[in-house]
Coordinates of N, CA and C in Angstrom, one line a residue:
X70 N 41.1 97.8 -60.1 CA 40.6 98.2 -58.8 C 39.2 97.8 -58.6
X71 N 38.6 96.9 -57.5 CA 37.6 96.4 -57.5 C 36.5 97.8 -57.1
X72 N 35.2 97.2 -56.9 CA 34.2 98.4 -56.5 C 34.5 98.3 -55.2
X73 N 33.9 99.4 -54.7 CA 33.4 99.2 -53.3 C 31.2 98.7 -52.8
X74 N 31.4 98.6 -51.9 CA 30.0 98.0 -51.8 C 28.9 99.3 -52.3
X75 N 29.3 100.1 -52.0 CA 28.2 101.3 -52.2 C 28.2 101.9 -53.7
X76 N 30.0 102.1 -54.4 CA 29.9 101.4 -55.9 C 28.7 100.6 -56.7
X77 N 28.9 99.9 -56.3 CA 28.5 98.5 -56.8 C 26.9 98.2 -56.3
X78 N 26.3 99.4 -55.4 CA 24.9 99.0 -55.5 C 24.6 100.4 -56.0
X79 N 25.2 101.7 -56.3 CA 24.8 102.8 -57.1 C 24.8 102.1 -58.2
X80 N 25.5 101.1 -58.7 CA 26.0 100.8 -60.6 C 24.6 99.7 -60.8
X81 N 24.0 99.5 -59.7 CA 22.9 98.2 -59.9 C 21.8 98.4 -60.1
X82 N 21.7 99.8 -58.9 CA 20.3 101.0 -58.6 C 20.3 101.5 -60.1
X83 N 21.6 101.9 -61.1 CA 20.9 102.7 -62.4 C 21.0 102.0 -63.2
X84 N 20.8 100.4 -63.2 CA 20.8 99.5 -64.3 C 19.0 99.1 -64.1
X85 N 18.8 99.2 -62.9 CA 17.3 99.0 -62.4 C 16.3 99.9 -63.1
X86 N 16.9 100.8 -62.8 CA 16.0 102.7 -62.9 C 15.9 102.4 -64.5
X87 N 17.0 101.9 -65.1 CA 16.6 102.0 -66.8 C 15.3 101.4 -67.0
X88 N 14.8 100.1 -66.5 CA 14.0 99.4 -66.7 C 12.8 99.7 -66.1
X89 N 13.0 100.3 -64.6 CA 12.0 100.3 -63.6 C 11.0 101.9 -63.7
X90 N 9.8 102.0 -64.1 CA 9.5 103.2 -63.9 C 8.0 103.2 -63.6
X91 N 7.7 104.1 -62.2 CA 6.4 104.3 -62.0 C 5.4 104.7 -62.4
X92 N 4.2 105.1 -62.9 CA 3.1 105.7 -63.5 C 1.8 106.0 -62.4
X93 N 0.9 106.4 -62.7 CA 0.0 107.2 -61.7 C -1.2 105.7 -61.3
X94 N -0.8 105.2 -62.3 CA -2.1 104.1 -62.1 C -1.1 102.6 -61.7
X95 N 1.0 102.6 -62.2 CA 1.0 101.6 -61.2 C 2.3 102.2 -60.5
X96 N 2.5 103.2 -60.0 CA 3.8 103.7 -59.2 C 4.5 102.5 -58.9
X97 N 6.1 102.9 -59.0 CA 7.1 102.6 -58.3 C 7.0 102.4 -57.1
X98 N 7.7 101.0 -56.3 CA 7.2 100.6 -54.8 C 8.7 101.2 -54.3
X99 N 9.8 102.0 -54.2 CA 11.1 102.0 -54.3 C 11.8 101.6 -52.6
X100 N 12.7 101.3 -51.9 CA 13.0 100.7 -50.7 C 14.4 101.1 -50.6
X101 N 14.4 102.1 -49.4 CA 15.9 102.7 -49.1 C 15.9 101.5 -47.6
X102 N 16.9 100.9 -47.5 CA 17.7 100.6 -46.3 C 18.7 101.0 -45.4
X103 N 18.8 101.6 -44.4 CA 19.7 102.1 -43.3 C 19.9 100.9 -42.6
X104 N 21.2 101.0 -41.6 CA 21.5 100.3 -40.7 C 20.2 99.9 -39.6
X105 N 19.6 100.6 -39.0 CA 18.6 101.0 -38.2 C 17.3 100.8 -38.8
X106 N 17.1 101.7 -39.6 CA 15.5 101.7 -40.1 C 15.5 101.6 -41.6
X107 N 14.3 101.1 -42.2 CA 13.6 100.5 -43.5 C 12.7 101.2 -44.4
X108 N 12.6 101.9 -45.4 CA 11.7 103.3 -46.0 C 11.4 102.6 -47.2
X109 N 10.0 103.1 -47.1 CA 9.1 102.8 -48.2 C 8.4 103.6 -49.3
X110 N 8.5 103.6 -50.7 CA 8.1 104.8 -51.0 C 7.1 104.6 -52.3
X111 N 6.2 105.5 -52.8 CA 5.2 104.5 -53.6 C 5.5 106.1 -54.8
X112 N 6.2 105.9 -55.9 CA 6.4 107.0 -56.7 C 5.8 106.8 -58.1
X113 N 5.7 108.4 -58.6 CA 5.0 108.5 -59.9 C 5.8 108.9 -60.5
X114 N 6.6 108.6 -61.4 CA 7.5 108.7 -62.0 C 7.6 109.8 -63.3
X115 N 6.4 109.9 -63.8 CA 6.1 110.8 -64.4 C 5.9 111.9 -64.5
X116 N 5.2 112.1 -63.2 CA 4.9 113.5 -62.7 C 6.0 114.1 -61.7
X117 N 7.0 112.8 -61.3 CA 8.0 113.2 -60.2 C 7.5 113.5 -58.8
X118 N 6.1 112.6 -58.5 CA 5.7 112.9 -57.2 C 5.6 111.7 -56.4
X119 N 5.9 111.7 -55.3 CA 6.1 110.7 -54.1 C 4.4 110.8 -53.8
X120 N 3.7 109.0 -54.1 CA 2.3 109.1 -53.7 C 2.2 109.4 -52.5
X121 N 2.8 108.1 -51.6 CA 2.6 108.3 -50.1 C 4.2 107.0 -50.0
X122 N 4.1 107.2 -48.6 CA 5.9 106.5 -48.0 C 5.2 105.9 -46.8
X123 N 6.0 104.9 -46.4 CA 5.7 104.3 -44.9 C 7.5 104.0 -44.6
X124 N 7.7 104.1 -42.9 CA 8.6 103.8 -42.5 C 9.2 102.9 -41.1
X125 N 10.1 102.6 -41.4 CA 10.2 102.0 -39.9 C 9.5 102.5 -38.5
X126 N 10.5 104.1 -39.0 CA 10.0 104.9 -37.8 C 8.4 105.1 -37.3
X127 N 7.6 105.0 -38.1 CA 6.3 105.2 -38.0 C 5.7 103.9 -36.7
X128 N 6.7 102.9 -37.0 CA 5.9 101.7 -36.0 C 6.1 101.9 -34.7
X129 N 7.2 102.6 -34.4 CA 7.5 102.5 -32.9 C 7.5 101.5 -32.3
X130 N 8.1 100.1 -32.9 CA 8.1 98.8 -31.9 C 9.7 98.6 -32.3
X131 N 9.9 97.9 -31.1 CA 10.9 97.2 -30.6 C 11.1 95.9 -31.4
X132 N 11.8 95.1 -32.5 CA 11.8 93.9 -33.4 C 12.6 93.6 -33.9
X133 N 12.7 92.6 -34.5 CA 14.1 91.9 -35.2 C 13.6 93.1 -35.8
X134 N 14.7 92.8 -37.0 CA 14.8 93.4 -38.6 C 13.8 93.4 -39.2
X135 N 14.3 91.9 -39.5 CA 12.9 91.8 -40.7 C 11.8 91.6 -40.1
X136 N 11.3 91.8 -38.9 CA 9.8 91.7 -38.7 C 9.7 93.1 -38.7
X137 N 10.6 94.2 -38.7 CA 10.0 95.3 -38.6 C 9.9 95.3 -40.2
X138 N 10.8 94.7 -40.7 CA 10.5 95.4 -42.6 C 8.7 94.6 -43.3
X139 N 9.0 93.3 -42.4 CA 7.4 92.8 -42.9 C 6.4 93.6 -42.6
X140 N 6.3 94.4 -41.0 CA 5.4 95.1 -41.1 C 5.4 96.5 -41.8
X141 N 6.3 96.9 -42.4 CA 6.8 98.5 -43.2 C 5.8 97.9 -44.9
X142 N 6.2 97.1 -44.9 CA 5.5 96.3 -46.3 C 4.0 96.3 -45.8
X143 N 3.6 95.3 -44.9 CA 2.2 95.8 -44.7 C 1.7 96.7 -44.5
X144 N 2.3 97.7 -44.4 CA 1.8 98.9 -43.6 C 1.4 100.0 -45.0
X145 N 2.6 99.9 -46.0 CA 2.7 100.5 -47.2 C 1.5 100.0 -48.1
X146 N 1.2 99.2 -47.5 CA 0.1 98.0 -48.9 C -0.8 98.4 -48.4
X147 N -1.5 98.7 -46.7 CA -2.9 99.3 -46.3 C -2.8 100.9 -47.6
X148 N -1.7 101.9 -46.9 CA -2.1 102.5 -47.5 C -1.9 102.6 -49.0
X149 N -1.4 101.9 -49.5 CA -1.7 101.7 -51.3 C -3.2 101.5 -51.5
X150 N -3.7 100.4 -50.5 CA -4.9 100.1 -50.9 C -5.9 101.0 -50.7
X151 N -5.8 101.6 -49.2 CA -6.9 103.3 -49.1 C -6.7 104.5 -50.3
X152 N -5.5 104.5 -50.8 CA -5.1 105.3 -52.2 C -5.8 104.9 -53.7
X153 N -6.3 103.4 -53.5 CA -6.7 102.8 -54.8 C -5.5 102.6 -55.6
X154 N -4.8 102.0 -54.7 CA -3.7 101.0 -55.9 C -3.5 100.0 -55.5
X155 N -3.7 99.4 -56.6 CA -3.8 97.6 -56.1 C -2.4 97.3 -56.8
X156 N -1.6 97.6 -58.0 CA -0.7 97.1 -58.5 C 0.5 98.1 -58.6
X157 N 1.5 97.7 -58.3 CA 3.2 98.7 -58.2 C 3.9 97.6 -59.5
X158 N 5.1 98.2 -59.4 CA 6.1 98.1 -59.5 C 7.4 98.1 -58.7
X159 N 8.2 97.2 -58.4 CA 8.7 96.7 -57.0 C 10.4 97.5 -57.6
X160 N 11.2 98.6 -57.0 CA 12.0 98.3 -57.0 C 13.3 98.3 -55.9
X161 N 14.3 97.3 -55.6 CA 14.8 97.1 -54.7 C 15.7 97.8 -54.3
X162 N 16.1 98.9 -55.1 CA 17.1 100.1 -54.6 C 18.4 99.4 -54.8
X163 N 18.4 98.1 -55.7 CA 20.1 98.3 -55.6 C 20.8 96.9 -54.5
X164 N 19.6 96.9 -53.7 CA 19.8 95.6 -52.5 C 19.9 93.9 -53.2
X165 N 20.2 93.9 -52.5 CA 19.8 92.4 -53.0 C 18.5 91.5 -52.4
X166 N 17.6 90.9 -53.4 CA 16.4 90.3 -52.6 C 16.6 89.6 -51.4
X167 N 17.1 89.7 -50.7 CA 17.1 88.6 -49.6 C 16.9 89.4 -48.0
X168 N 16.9 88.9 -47.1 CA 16.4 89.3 -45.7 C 15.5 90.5 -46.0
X169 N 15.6 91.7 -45.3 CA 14.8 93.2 -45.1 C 13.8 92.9 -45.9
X170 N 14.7 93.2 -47.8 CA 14.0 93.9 -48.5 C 13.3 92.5 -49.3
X171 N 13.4 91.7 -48.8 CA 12.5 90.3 -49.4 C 11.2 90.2 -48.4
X172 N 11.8 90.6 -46.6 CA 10.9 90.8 -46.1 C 9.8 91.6 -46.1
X173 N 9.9 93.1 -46.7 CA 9.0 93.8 -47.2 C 8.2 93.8 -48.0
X174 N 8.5 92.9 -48.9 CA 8.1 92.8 -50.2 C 7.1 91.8 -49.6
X175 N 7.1 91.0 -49.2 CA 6.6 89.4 -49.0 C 5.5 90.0 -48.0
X176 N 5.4 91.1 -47.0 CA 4.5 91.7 -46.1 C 3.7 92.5 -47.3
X177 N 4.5 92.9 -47.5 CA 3.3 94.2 -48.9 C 2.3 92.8 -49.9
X178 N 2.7 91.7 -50.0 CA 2.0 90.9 -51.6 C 1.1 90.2 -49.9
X179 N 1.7 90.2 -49.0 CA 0.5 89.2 -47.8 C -0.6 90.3 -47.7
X180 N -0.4 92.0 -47.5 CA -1.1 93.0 -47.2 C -2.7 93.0 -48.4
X181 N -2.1 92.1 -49.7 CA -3.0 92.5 -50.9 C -2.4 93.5 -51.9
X182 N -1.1 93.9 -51.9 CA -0.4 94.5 -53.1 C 0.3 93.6 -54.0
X183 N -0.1 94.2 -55.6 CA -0.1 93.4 -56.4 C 1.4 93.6 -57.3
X184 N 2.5 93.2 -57.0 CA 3.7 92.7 -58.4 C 4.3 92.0 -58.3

């Protein structure tokens, strides 16, 4: 019996998480995807606290996709940067790098965030 899609990106999300983990000086960058809107989240893994998050919803513009995910990435990188973090750890939640979550990522390293 094959997976299903949402299988098969839970089984990818906790092969990631083994590897992937935030700390206070370079938190986790982590990226949930909906149909609709794009979340951004900057975690300490250690301590179990969410630094700060940016989201679609926050922009209130009207846009493709991925121009709203480019600006969700820039938006998350201003405030990494007002927080004093210049360097994360990127992880993709399981997606696969391409459109959205390539888009965000590519707006967050244009913004001046560093992985």
């Amino acid at each position: 019996m094959s997976l299903t899609k949402s299988d098969r990106r839970q089984r990818i999300r906790f092969r990631i998480r083994k590897i992937v983990s935030g700390t206070a000086a370079k938190p986790r960058l982590s990226v949930f995807r909906s149909n609709k809107e794009i979340y951004a989240q900057l975690i300490d893994d250690v301590n179990g606290v969410t630094l700060l998050a940016a989201s679609s919803r926050e922009k209130g513009v009207e846009r493709q996709k991925v121009e709203v995910a480019n600006a969700v990435g820039k938006l998350v990188a201003e405030k990494a940067l007002k927080a004093g973090i210049e360097t994360v750890t990127f992880d993709r939640g399981g997606y696969l790098y391409h459109g959205r979550i390539q888009s965000l990522a590519e707006g967050a390293r244009a913004a001046g965030l560093k992985f």
